[in-house]
CSV table of C-alpha atoms and ligand atoms in Angstrom, one decimal:
chain,number,residue,atom,x,y,z
A,8,MET,CA,-6.8,-18.8,-21.8
A,9,THR,CA,-7.3,-16.0,-24.4
A,10,ALA,CA,-5.4,-12.8,-23.8
A,11,LEU,CA,-7.5,-10.0,-22.4
A,12,PRO,CA,-7.6,-7.2,-25.0
A,13,GLN,CA,-5.8,-4.1,-23.6
A,14,GLU,CA,-8.6,-1.7,-24.6
A,15,ARG,CA,-11.1,0.3,-22.6
A,16,ARG,CA,-14.7,-0.5,-23.6
A,17,VAL,CA,-17.9,0.7,-22.0
A,18,VAL,CA,-20.9,-1.2,-23.5
A,19,THR,CA,-23.5,-0.8,-20.7
A,20,ALA,CA,-24.4,1.6,-17.9
A,21,VAL,CA,-22.0,1.3,-15.1
A,22,PRO,CA,-22.8,-1.0,-13.2
A,23,GLY,CA,-24.4,-3.0,-16.0
A,24,PRO,CA,-27.4,-5.4,-15.7
A,25,LYS,CA,-25.4,-8.5,-14.8
A,26,SER,CA,-23.5,-6.6,-12.1
A,27,GLN,CA,-26.7,-5.2,-10.8
A,28,GLU,CA,-28.1,-8.7,-10.5
A,29,LEU,CA,-25.0,-9.9,-8.6
A,30,GLN,CA,-25.2,-6.8,-6.5
A,31,ALA,CA,-28.7,-7.8,-5.3
A,32,ARG,CA,-27.5,-11.3,-4.4
A,33,ARG,CA,-24.5,-9.8,-2.7
A,34,ALA,CA,-26.6,-7.3,-0.6
A,35,ALA,CA,-28.6,-10.3,0.7
A,36,SER,CA,-25.7,-12.4,1.6
A,37,VAL,CA,-22.5,-10.4,2.2
A,38,ALA,CA,-22.1,-8.3,5.3
A,39,ARG,CA,-22.6,-4.5,4.8
A,40,GLY,CA,-19.3,-3.7,6.5
A,41,VAL,CA,-17.4,-5.1,3.6
A,42,GLY,CA,-17.5,-2.3,1.0
A,43,SER,CA,-16.6,-2.0,-2.7
A,44,VAL,CA,-15.3,1.0,-4.5
A,45,LEU,CA,-17.0,0.2,-7.8
A,46,PRO,CA,-19.9,-2.3,-7.7
A,47,VAL,CA,-19.1,-4.0,-11.0
A,48,PHE,CA,-18.3,-7.7,-10.7
A,49,ALA,CA,-15.0,-8.8,-12.2
A,50,ALA,CA,-14.9,-11.5,-14.9
A,51,ARG,CA,-11.2,-11.3,-16.0
A,52,ALA,CA,-8.3,-9.0,-15.4
A,53,GLY,CA,-4.8,-8.6,-16.7
A,54,GLY,CA,-2.2,-6.1,-17.9
A,55,GLY,CA,-3.9,-2.7,-17.4
A,56,ILE,CA,-7.5,-3.9,-17.8
A,57,VAL,CA,-10.3,-5.2,-15.5
A,58,GLU,CA,-13.2,-6.7,-17.5
A,59,ASP,CA,-16.6,-7.0,-15.8
A,60,VAL,CA,-19.4,-9.5,-16.2
A,61,ASP,CA,-21.2,-7.2,-18.6
A,62,GLY,CA,-18.2,-7.0,-20.9
A,63,ASN,CA,-17.1,-3.5,-19.9
A,64,ARG,CA,-13.4,-3.1,-19.8
A,65,PHE,CA,-11.9,-0.6,-17.2
A,66,ILE,CA,-8.5,0.9,-17.3
A,67,ASP,CA,-7.0,-0.2,-14.0
A,68,PHE,CA,-5.5,2.6,-11.9
A,69,GLY,CA,-6.0,0.6,-8.7
A,70,SER,CA,-4.2,-2.8,-9.0
A,71,GLY,CA,-6.6,-4.2,-6.4
A,72,ILE,CA,-5.0,-1.6,-4.0
A,73,ALA,CA,-1.4,-1.9,-5.1
A,74,VAL,CA,-1.4,-5.7,-5.3
A,75,THR,CA,-1.3,-6.7,-8.9
A,76,SER,CA,1.8,-4.7,-9.9
A,77,VAL,CA,2.7,-7.4,-12.4
A,78,GLY,CA,-0.9,-7.6,-13.6
A,79,ALA,CA,-3.7,-9.8,-12.3
A,80,SER,CA,-2.8,-12.8,-14.5
A,81,ALA,CA,0.9,-12.5,-15.0
A,82,GLU,CA,2.3,-15.5,-16.9
A,83,ALA,CA,5.0,-16.4,-14.4
A,84,VAL,CA,2.6,-16.1,-11.5
A,85,VAL,CA,-0.1,-18.2,-13.1
A,86,ARG,CA,2.4,-20.8,-14.3
A,87,ARG,CA,4.2,-21.3,-11.0
A,88,ALA,CA,1.1,-21.2,-8.9
A,89,THR,CA,-0.7,-23.7,-11.2
A,90,GLU,CA,2.3,-26.1,-11.0
A,91,GLN,CA,2.3,-25.8,-7.3
A,92,LEU,CA,-1.5,-26.4,-7.1
A,93,GLN,CA,-1.0,-29.7,-9.0
A,94,ASP,CA,1.8,-30.8,-6.6
A,95,PHE,CA,0.1,-29.9,-3.3
A,96,THR,CA,-2.1,-27.1,-1.9
A,97,HIS,CA,-1.0,-27.2,1.7
A,98,THR,CA,0.9,-29.1,4.2
A,99,CYS,CA,1.4,-26.3,6.8
A,100,PHE,CA,5.0,-25.1,7.0
A,101,MET,CA,4.8,-25.7,10.8
A,102,VAL,CA,4.1,-29.4,10.1
A,103,THR,CA,6.2,-30.4,7.1
A,104,PRO,CA,8.1,-27.5,5.4
A,105,TYR,CA,8.6,-27.0,1.7
A,106,GLU,CA,11.1,-25.3,-0.5
A,107,GLY,CA,8.9,-22.4,-1.8
A,108,TYR,CA,8.8,-20.8,1.7
A,109,VAL,CA,12.6,-20.9,2.0
A,110,ALA,CA,13.0,-19.5,-1.5
A,111,VAL,CA,10.8,-16.5,-0.7
A,112,ALA,CA,12.7,-15.9,2.5
A,113,GLU,CA,16.0,-16.0,0.5
A,114,ALA,CA,14.6,-13.6,-2.1
A,115,LEU,CA,13.4,-11.2,0.6
A,116,ALA,CA,16.9,-11.3,2.2
A,117,GLU,CA,18.4,-10.4,-1.2
A,118,LEU,CA,15.9,-7.6,-2.2
A,119,THR,CA,15.4,-5.7,1.1
A,120,PRO,CA,17.8,-2.9,2.0
A,121,GLY,CA,21.0,-3.5,4.0
A,122,ASP,CA,23.7,-6.1,3.7
A,123,HIS,CA,23.4,-7.5,7.2
A,124,ALA,CA,22.3,-11.1,7.8
A,125,LYS,CA,18.5,-11.3,7.4
A,126,LYS,CA,15.7,-13.7,8.2
A,127,SER,CA,12.0,-13.7,7.4
A,128,ALA,CA,8.7,-15.1,8.6
A,129,LEU,CA,5.7,-15.4,6.3
A,130,PHE,CA,2.0,-14.7,6.9
A,131,ASN,CA,-1.3,-14.2,5.1
A,132,SER,CA,-2.1,-10.5,5.3
A,133,GLY,CA,-0.4,-7.2,5.8
A,134,ALA,CA,-2.0,-6.7,9.2
A,135,GLU,CA,-0.7,-10.0,10.3
A,136,ALA,CA,2.8,-9.1,9.2
A,137,VAL,CA,2.6,-5.8,11.2
A,138,GLU,CA,1.3,-7.6,14.3
A,139,ASN,CA,4.2,-10.0,14.1
A,140,ALA,CA,6.8,-7.3,13.6
A,141,VAL,CA,5.6,-5.8,16.9
A,142,LYS,CA,5.7,-9.2,18.5
A,143,VAL,CA,9.3,-9.7,17.3
A,144,ALA,CA,10.4,-6.2,18.4
A,145,ARG,CA,8.9,-6.7,21.9
A,146,SER,CA,10.5,-10.1,22.2
A,147,TYR,CA,13.9,-8.6,21.2
A,148,THR,CA,13.8,-5.5,23.3
A,149,GLY,CA,11.9,-6.7,26.3
A,150,ARG,CA,9.9,-3.4,26.0
A,151,GLN,CA,6.3,-2.7,25.2
A,152,ALA,CA,5.6,0.7,23.7
A,153,VAL,CA,5.0,1.1,20.0
A,154,VAL,CA,5.3,4.5,18.3
A,155,VAL,CA,3.2,5.3,15.2
A,156,PHE,CA,2.4,8.4,13.3
A,157,ASP,CA,-0.5,10.8,12.4
A,158,HIS,CA,-2.2,9.6,9.2
A,159,GLY,CA,-0.6,6.1,9.4
A,160,TYR,CA,-2.5,3.0,8.3
A,161,HIS,CA,-1.4,-0.5,9.4
A,162,GLY,CA,-4.5,-2.8,9.1
A,163,ARG,CA,-7.8,-3.8,10.5
A,164,THR,CA,-7.0,-6.4,13.3
A,165,ASN,CA,-7.1,-5.3,16.9
A,166,LEU,CA,-3.5,-4.3,17.3
A,167,THR,CA,-3.3,-2.8,13.8
A,168,MET,CA,-6.5,-0.8,14.4
A,169,ALA,CA,-4.7,0.7,17.4
A,170,LEU,CA,-1.7,1.5,15.2
A,171,THR,CA,-4.0,3.1,12.5
A,172,SER,CA,-4.7,6.8,12.8
A,173,LYS,CA,-8.1,7.3,11.2
A,174,ASN,CA,-11.3,6.5,13.1
A,175,MET,CA,-13.9,6.3,10.3
A,176,PRO,CA,-14.2,3.7,8.8
A,177,TYR,CA,-11.4,1.7,10.3
A,178,LYS,CA,-11.9,1.9,14.0
A,179,HIS,CA,-15.3,3.4,14.7
A,180,GLY,CA,-17.2,1.3,17.2
A,181,PHE,CA,-14.6,-1.5,17.3
A,182,GLY,CA,-12.7,-0.6,20.5
A,183,PRO,CA,-11.3,-1.1,23.0
A,184,PHE,CA,-7.9,-1.1,21.2
A,185,ALA,CA,-4.6,-2.6,22.2
A,186,PRO,CA,-2.6,-0.5,24.8
A,187,GLU,CA,0.9,0.9,24.7
A,188,VAL,CA,0.5,2.5,21.3
A,189,TYR,CA,1.6,6.1,21.0
A,190,ARG,CA,1.0,8.5,18.0
A,191,VAL,CA,3.4,11.3,17.2
A,192,PRO,CA,3.4,14.0,14.4
A,193,LEU,CA,4.3,13.1,10.8
A,194,ALA,CA,6.2,15.4,8.4
A,195,TYR,CA,3.2,16.1,6.1
A,196,GLY,CA,4.8,18.7,3.9
A,197,TYR,CA,1.7,20.0,2.1
A,198,ARG,CA,-0.1,20.7,5.4
A,199,TRP,CA,2.9,21.6,7.7
A,200,PRO,CA,2.2,25.0,9.2
A,201,THR,CA,5.7,26.5,8.4
A,202,GLY,CA,5.9,25.0,5.0
A,203,PRO,CA,7.2,21.8,3.4
A,204,ALA,CA,10.9,22.8,3.6
A,205,ASN,CA,10.7,22.9,7.4
A,206,ALA,CA,8.4,19.9,7.8
A,207,GLY,CA,11.2,17.2,8.0
A,208,PRO,CA,13.3,18.6,10.8
A,209,GLU,CA,10.5,20.2,12.7
A,210,ALA,CA,8.2,17.2,12.7
A,211,ALA,CA,11.2,14.9,13.6
A,212,ALA,CA,12.1,17.2,16.5
A,213,GLN,CA,8.4,17.2,17.7
A,214,ALA,CA,8.2,13.4,17.4
A,215,VAL,CA,11.4,12.8,19.3
A,216,ASP,CA,10.4,15.3,22.0
A,217,GLN,CA,7.1,13.6,22.5
A,218,ILE,CA,8.7,10.1,22.7
A,219,ALA,CA,11.3,11.4,25.2
A,220,LYS,CA,8.8,13.3,27.4
A,221,GLN,CA,5.7,11.1,27.1
A,222,ILE,CA,6.9,7.5,26.8
A,223,GLY,CA,10.7,7.4,27.5
A,224,PRO,CA,12.8,5.9,24.7
A,225,GLU,CA,13.9,3.1,27.1
A,226,ASN,CA,10.3,1.9,27.0
A,227,VAL,CA,9.9,1.9,23.3
A,228,ALA,CA,10.1,-1.5,21.5
A,229,ALA,CA,9.4,-0.2,18.0
A,230,ILE,CA,8.9,2.8,15.7
A,231,VAL,CA,6.5,1.7,12.9
A,232,ILE,CA,6.2,3.9,9.8
A,233,GLU,CA,5.2,3.8,6.2
A,234,PRO,CA,8.1,5.3,4.1
A,235,VAL,CA,5.3,6.6,1.8
A,236,LEU,CA,1.9,6.6,3.5
A,237,GLY,CA,-0.8,4.6,1.7
A,238,GLU,CA,-4.4,5.0,3.0
A,239,GLY,CA,-3.4,8.2,4.8
A,240,GLY,CA,-3.1,10.0,1.5
A,241,PHE,CA,0.1,9.0,-0.3
A,242,ILE,CA,2.1,11.4,1.9
A,243,GLU,CA,5.8,11.3,1.4
A,244,PRO,CA,7.3,12.2,4.8
A,245,ALA,CA,9.3,15.4,4.1
A,246,LYS,CA,13.0,15.0,3.5
A,247,GLY,CA,15.1,14.2,6.6
A,248,PHE,CA,12.2,12.9,8.6
A,249,LEU,CA,12.8,9.2,8.1
A,250,PRO,CA,16.6,9.4,8.6
A,251,ALA,CA,16.2,11.4,11.8
A,252,LEU,CA,13.8,8.8,13.2
A,253,ARG,CA,16.1,6.0,12.0
A,254,LYS,CA,19.0,7.6,13.9
A,255,PHE,CA,16.9,8.2,17.0
A,256,ALA,CA,15.9,4.5,17.0
A,257,SER,CA,19.5,3.4,16.7
A,258,ASP,CA,20.6,5.7,19.5
A,259,HIS,CA,18.1,4.2,21.9
A,260,GLY,CA,18.0,0.5,20.9
A,261,ILE,CA,14.5,0.9,19.4
A,262,VAL,CA,13.6,-1.5,16.5
A,263,PHE,CA,12.8,0.6,13.4
A,264,VAL,CA,10.1,-1.0,11.4
A,265,ALA,CA,9.3,0.1,7.8
A,266,ASP,CA,5.8,-0.8,6.8
A,267,GLU,CA,6.3,-1.2,3.0
A,268,ILE,CA,3.2,-3.2,2.5
A,269,GLN,CA,1.8,-0.6,0.0
A,270,SER,CA,5.0,1.1,-1.1
A,271,GLY,CA,7.2,-2.0,-1.6
A,272,PHE,CA,8.1,-4.2,-4.5
A,273,CYS,CA,8.9,-1.7,-7.3
A,274,ARG,CA,5.8,0.4,-6.6
A,275,THR,CA,7.8,3.6,-6.0
A,276,GLY,CA,10.5,2.9,-8.6
A,277,GLN,CA,12.7,1.1,-6.0
A,278,TRP,CA,12.4,-2.3,-4.5
A,279,PHE,CA,11.5,-0.4,-1.3
A,280,ALA,CA,10.6,3.2,-0.8
A,281,CYS,CA,12.9,3.7,2.1
A,282,GLU,CA,15.9,3.3,-0.2
A,283,ASP,CA,15.3,6.8,-1.6
A,284,GLU,CA,16.8,8.3,1.5
A,285,GLY,CA,19.2,5.5,2.2
A,286,VAL,CA,17.3,4.3,5.2
A,287,VAL,CA,18.0,0.8,6.3
A,288,PRO,CA,15.2,-0.5,8.6
A,289,ASP,CA,15.7,-3.2,11.2
A,290,LEU,CA,12.5,-4.9,10.2
A,291,ILE,CA,10.4,-4.5,7.0
A,292,THR,CA,6.8,-5.6,6.5
A,293,THR,CA,5.7,-6.6,3.0
A,294,ALA,CA,2.4,-7.9,1.5
A,295,LYS,CA,0.3,-6.5,-1.3
A,296,GLY,CA,2.6,-6.4,-4.3
A,297,ILE,CA,4.6,-9.4,-3.2
A,298,ALA,CA,2.8,-12.3,-4.9
A,299,GLY,CA,1.0,-11.0,-8.0
A,300,GLY,CA,-2.5,-11.2,-6.2
A,301,LEU,CA,-2.1,-14.3,-4.1
A,302,PRO,CA,-2.4,-13.7,-0.3
A,303,LEU,CA,1.1,-13.5,1.2
A,304,ALA,CA,2.9,-11.2,3.6
A,305,ALA,CA,6.3,-11.2,5.3
A,306,VAL,CA,8.4,-9.7,8.1
A,307,THR,CA,12.0,-9.5,7.1
A,308,GLY,CA,14.9,-8.2,9.2
A,309,ARG,CA,18.1,-8.4,11.1
A,310,ALA,CA,18.7,-12.1,11.9
A,311,GLU,CA,19.4,-11.5,15.6
A,312,ILE,CA,16.1,-9.6,16.0
A,313,MET,CA,14.0,-12.1,13.9
A,314,ASP,CA,15.5,-14.9,16.0
A,315,ALA,CA,14.6,-13.3,19.3
A,316,ALA,CA,11.1,-14.9,19.4
A,317,HIS,CA,11.2,-18.4,20.9
A,318,ALA,CA,10.6,-21.5,18.7
A,319,GLY,CA,6.9,-21.9,18.0
A,320,GLY,CA,6.2,-18.3,19.0
A,321,LEU,CA,5.5,-17.2,15.4
A,322,GLY,CA,3.5,-18.8,12.6
A,323,GLY,CA,-0.1,-19.6,11.6
A,324,THR,CA,-1.8,-22.4,9.8
A,325,TYR,CA,-1.7,-20.9,6.4
A,326,GLY,CA,1.3,-18.5,6.7
A,327,GLY,CA,3.5,-18.9,3.7
A,328,ASN,CA,1.0,-21.1,1.8
A,329,PRO,CA,2.9,-22.9,-1.0
A,330,VAL,CA,0.7,-21.6,-3.8
A,331,ALA,CA,1.1,-18.1,-2.6
A,332,CYS,CA,4.9,-18.6,-2.3
A,333,ALA,CA,5.0,-19.9,-5.9
A,334,GLY,CA,3.1,-16.7,-6.9
A,335,ALA,CA,5.6,-14.6,-5.1
A,336,LEU,CA,8.5,-16.2,-6.9
A,337,GLY,CA,6.7,-15.7,-10.2
A,338,SER,CA,6.0,-12.1,-9.3
A,339,ILE,CA,9.6,-11.3,-8.3
A,340,GLU,CA,10.8,-13.1,-11.5
A,341,THR,CA,8.5,-10.8,-13.6
A,342,MET,CA,9.7,-7.7,-11.7
A,343,LYS,CA,13.3,-8.4,-12.5
A,344,GLU,CA,12.8,-9.6,-16.1
A,345,LEU,CA,10.7,-6.5,-17.1
A,346,ASP,CA,12.7,-4.1,-14.9
A,347,LEU,CA,9.5,-2.8,-13.3
A,348,ASN,CA,11.4,-0.3,-11.2
A,349,ALA,CA,12.3,1.5,-14.4
A,350,ARG,CA,8.7,1.1,-15.6
A,351,ALA,CA,7.4,2.7,-12.3
A,352,LYS,CA,9.7,5.7,-12.9
A,353,ALA,CA,8.5,6.0,-16.4
A,354,ILE,CA,4.8,6.0,-15.1
A,355,GLU,CA,5.7,8.7,-12.7
A,356,ALA,CA,7.2,10.9,-15.4
A,357,THR,CA,4.0,10.5,-17.6
A,358,MET,CA,1.6,11.0,-14.7
A,359,LYS,CA,3.4,13.9,-13.0
A,360,ALA,CA,3.7,15.9,-16.2
A,361,ARG,CA,0.0,15.5,-17.0
A,362,LEU,CA,-1.2,16.1,-13.4
A,363,THR,CA,1.0,19.2,-13.0
A,364,ALA,CA,-0.5,20.6,-16.2
A,365,MET,CA,-4.0,19.8,-14.9
A,366,ALA,CA,-3.1,21.6,-11.6
A,367,GLU,CA,-2.5,24.8,-13.6
A,368,LYS,CA,-6.0,24.6,-15.1
A,369,PHE,CA,-8.0,23.3,-12.1
A,370,ASP,CA,-7.7,25.2,-8.8
A,371,VAL,CA,-9.2,22.3,-6.9
A,372,ILE,CA,-5.9,20.5,-7.2
A,373,GLY,CA,-3.9,21.6,-4.2
A,374,ASP,CA,-1.0,19.1,-4.4
A,375,VAL,CA,0.4,16.6,-6.9
A,376,ARG,CA,2.7,14.1,-5.2
A,377,GLY,CA,3.9,10.6,-4.9
A,378,ARG,CA,6.7,8.4,-6.4
A,379,GLY,CA,6.8,5.9,-9.1
A,380,ALA,CA,3.4,4.4,-9.8
A,381,MET,CA,2.1,5.6,-6.4
A,382,ILE,CA,0.9,9.0,-7.4
A,383,ALA,CA,-1.9,11.2,-6.0
A,384,ILE,CA,-3.6,14.5,-6.1
A,385,GLU,CA,-5.0,16.2,-3.1
A,386,LEU,CA,-8.1,18.2,-3.7
A,387,VAL,CA,-9.0,21.4,-1.8
A,388,LYS,CA,-11.9,23.9,-1.8
A,389,ASP,CA,-9.4,26.8,-1.5
A,390,ARG,CA,-5.7,26.8,-2.1
A,391,THR,CA,-5.0,29.2,0.7
A,392,THR,CA,-7.0,27.6,3.5
A,393,LYS,CA,-6.4,24.1,2.0
A,394,GLU,CA,-9.8,23.1,3.2
A,395,PRO,CA,-10.3,19.5,2.0
A,396,ALA,CA,-12.8,18.8,-0.9
A,397,PRO,CA,-13.9,15.2,-0.2
A,398,GLU,CA,-17.2,15.7,-2.1
A,399,THR,CA,-15.4,16.8,-5.3
A,400,THR,CA,-13.0,13.9,-4.9
A,401,ALA,CA,-15.9,11.4,-4.7
A,402,ALA,CA,-17.6,13.0,-7.6
A,403,LEU,CA,-14.5,12.8,-9.8
A,404,ALA,CA,-13.9,9.2,-8.9
A,405,LYS,CA,-17.5,8.4,-9.8
A,406,ALA,CA,-17.2,10.3,-13.1
A,407,CYS,CA,-14.1,8.3,-14.0
A,408,HIS,CA,-15.8,5.0,-13.2
A,409,GLN,CA,-18.7,5.9,-15.5
A,410,GLU,CA,-16.2,6.4,-18.3
A,411,GLY,CA,-14.3,3.1,-17.7
A,412,LEU,CA,-11.4,4.3,-15.5
A,413,LEU,CA,-11.0,2.6,-12.2
A,414,VAL,CA,-9.5,5.1,-9.6
A,415,LEU,CA,-9.4,5.0,-5.8
A,416,THR,CA,-9.6,7.7,-3.2
A,417,CYS,CA,-7.8,7.9,0.2
A,418,GLY,CA,-6.6,10.3,2.8
A,419,THR,CA,-7.5,11.3,6.3
A,420,TYR,CA,-9.9,13.9,4.9
A,421,GLY,CA,-11.1,11.7,2.0
A,422,ASN,CA,-9.8,14.3,-0.5
A,423,VAL,CA,-7.1,12.4,-2.3
A,424,LEU,CA,-7.4,10.7,-5.6
A,425,ARG,CA,-4.7,8.0,-5.8
A,426,PHE,CA,-3.3,6.3,-8.9
A,427,LEU,CA,-1.8,2.8,-8.6
A,428,PRO,CA,-1.7,1.3,-12.1
A,429,PRO,CA,-0.2,-2.1,-12.6
A,430,LEU,CA,3.4,-1.5,-13.5
A,431,VAL,CA,2.8,-3.5,-16.7
A,432,ILE,CA,0.1,-1.1,-18.0
A,433,GLY,CA,0.7,0.1,-21.6
A,434,GLU,CA,1.6,3.7,-22.2
A,435,ASP,CA,-1.5,4.2,-24.4
A,436,LEU,CA,-3.9,3.0,-21.6
A,437,LEU,CA,-2.0,5.2,-19.1
A,438,THR,CA,-2.5,8.3,-21.3
A,439,GLU,CA,-6.1,7.4,-22.1
A,440,GLY,CA,-6.8,7.1,-18.3
A,441,LEU,CA,-5.3,10.6,-17.8
A,442,ASP,CA,-7.4,12.0,-20.6
A,443,ILE,CA,-10.5,10.6,-18.9
A,444,LEU,CA,-9.5,12.2,-15.6
A,445,GLU,CA,-8.9,15.5,-17.3
A,446,GLN,CA,-12.4,15.4,-19.0
A,447,ALA,CA,-13.9,14.5,-15.6
A,448,PHE,CA,-12.3,17.7,-14.1
A,449,THR,CA,-13.7,19.8,-17.0
A,450,ARG,CA,-17.2,18.4,-16.4
A,451,ILE,CA,-17.2,18.8,-12.6
B,518,PLP,C1,-2.9,-2.5,3.2
B,518,PLP,C2,-1.9,-2.2,4.2
B,518,PLP,C3,-1.8,-2.9,5.4
B,518,PLP,C4,-2.8,-4.0,5.8
B,518,PLP,O1,-2.7,-5.1,4.8
B,518,PLP,P1,-3.8,-6.2,4.7
B,518,PLP,O2,-3.3,-7.2,3.8
B,518,PLP,O3,-5.0,-5.5,4.2
B,518,PLP,O4,-4.0,-6.7,6.1
B,518,PLP,C5,-0.9,-2.5,6.3
B,518,PLP,N1,0.0,-1.5,6.1
B,518,PLP,C6,-0.1,-0.8,5.0
B,518,PLP,C7,0.9,0.3,4.7
B,518,PLP,C8,-1.1,-1.1,4.0
B,518,PLP,O5,-1.1,-0.3,2.9
């Protein structure tokens, strides 16, 4: 395998002729409901670059949605997964177990917050991990209700659609949804009526009041929250919000679940984002960044909670597939070796400096936020009313794509540009990507 040159290159229109041909085949054979941000077909990817079938090379500010933090062809991931492929592809852990699964569970116990005894169960996707965290919490508490938050995103399966806040495109027409799910306010600093400084305590008080009045804490099995929200708009819950809910959960025997599927594994400059406020969750769900691009997810948590579900109650045919486990061990090895937490913090410093300077020039930028290599700008038509500007956001993303920069949008109002570069991206590509973004602002 030849190394992929770490250089942006646009040699055709975007999408190019070969991508257009594939796009026609795709339109005829792939269901419309499965969308794509940028309809160029990938040929190779690695480091900070995605190369398409026409030979265009895009600077990657997406990491396949926060997945390829170590790059899309990291040496240790490829090596370990290849070795495992040659030994065996699958036996099913529920039939005959293998060491890789146990080694991943051991690594998760070591890396997740808290020094209590921990256990894990492995799955294929983030949504599946969240579903299983809820199953475990219900089993442990003997209660049913699940509390989630405004702007939260937890997946596309039936239970996780219920847990997810946004209707379009995630839920529209797909109901009925699972019962016993309750949504409470989130400390969204930028949009909190009395300002960001008050958002933490006020939103926590409202959330706790609603739980007390509308559900009854003694009926709540779990509180499920993203320590930094992903699809909802890279919202960092205002200071104090997470610790207040953590305390409320402890006081009432509620299982506190941190959904770190997007924010975990060095993405925010910590192994897990909840560490920034010293919050120790009872259960933590992981996926995305865990295995360098191979499909793997996990629920990790207090041993006595994880062991509450009866033998045979958790699992799945492919859960903790040996090749995916090998990928995870390679990914974790790379994160440690290259100190990708430090790298994420360095990416934050570069990005925030540039984006803050852009915010001084371009009024459409209402907010610059995020942590580590999970950074976003929220775009508004007017800084006083904060009216969202989704059209400008889409136009900017498209302009970046045309110039060879892959960026993603998100947010309840579709007005957030999010930046999730691989943590191994070179400083030159990072800067060049920001230059392209700045030029796009000037043109639009
Ligand atoms: C992506 C995501 C999920 C769902 O993960 P899938 O692997 O797509 O099922 C759940 N929670 C959060 C916070 C996510 O970002």
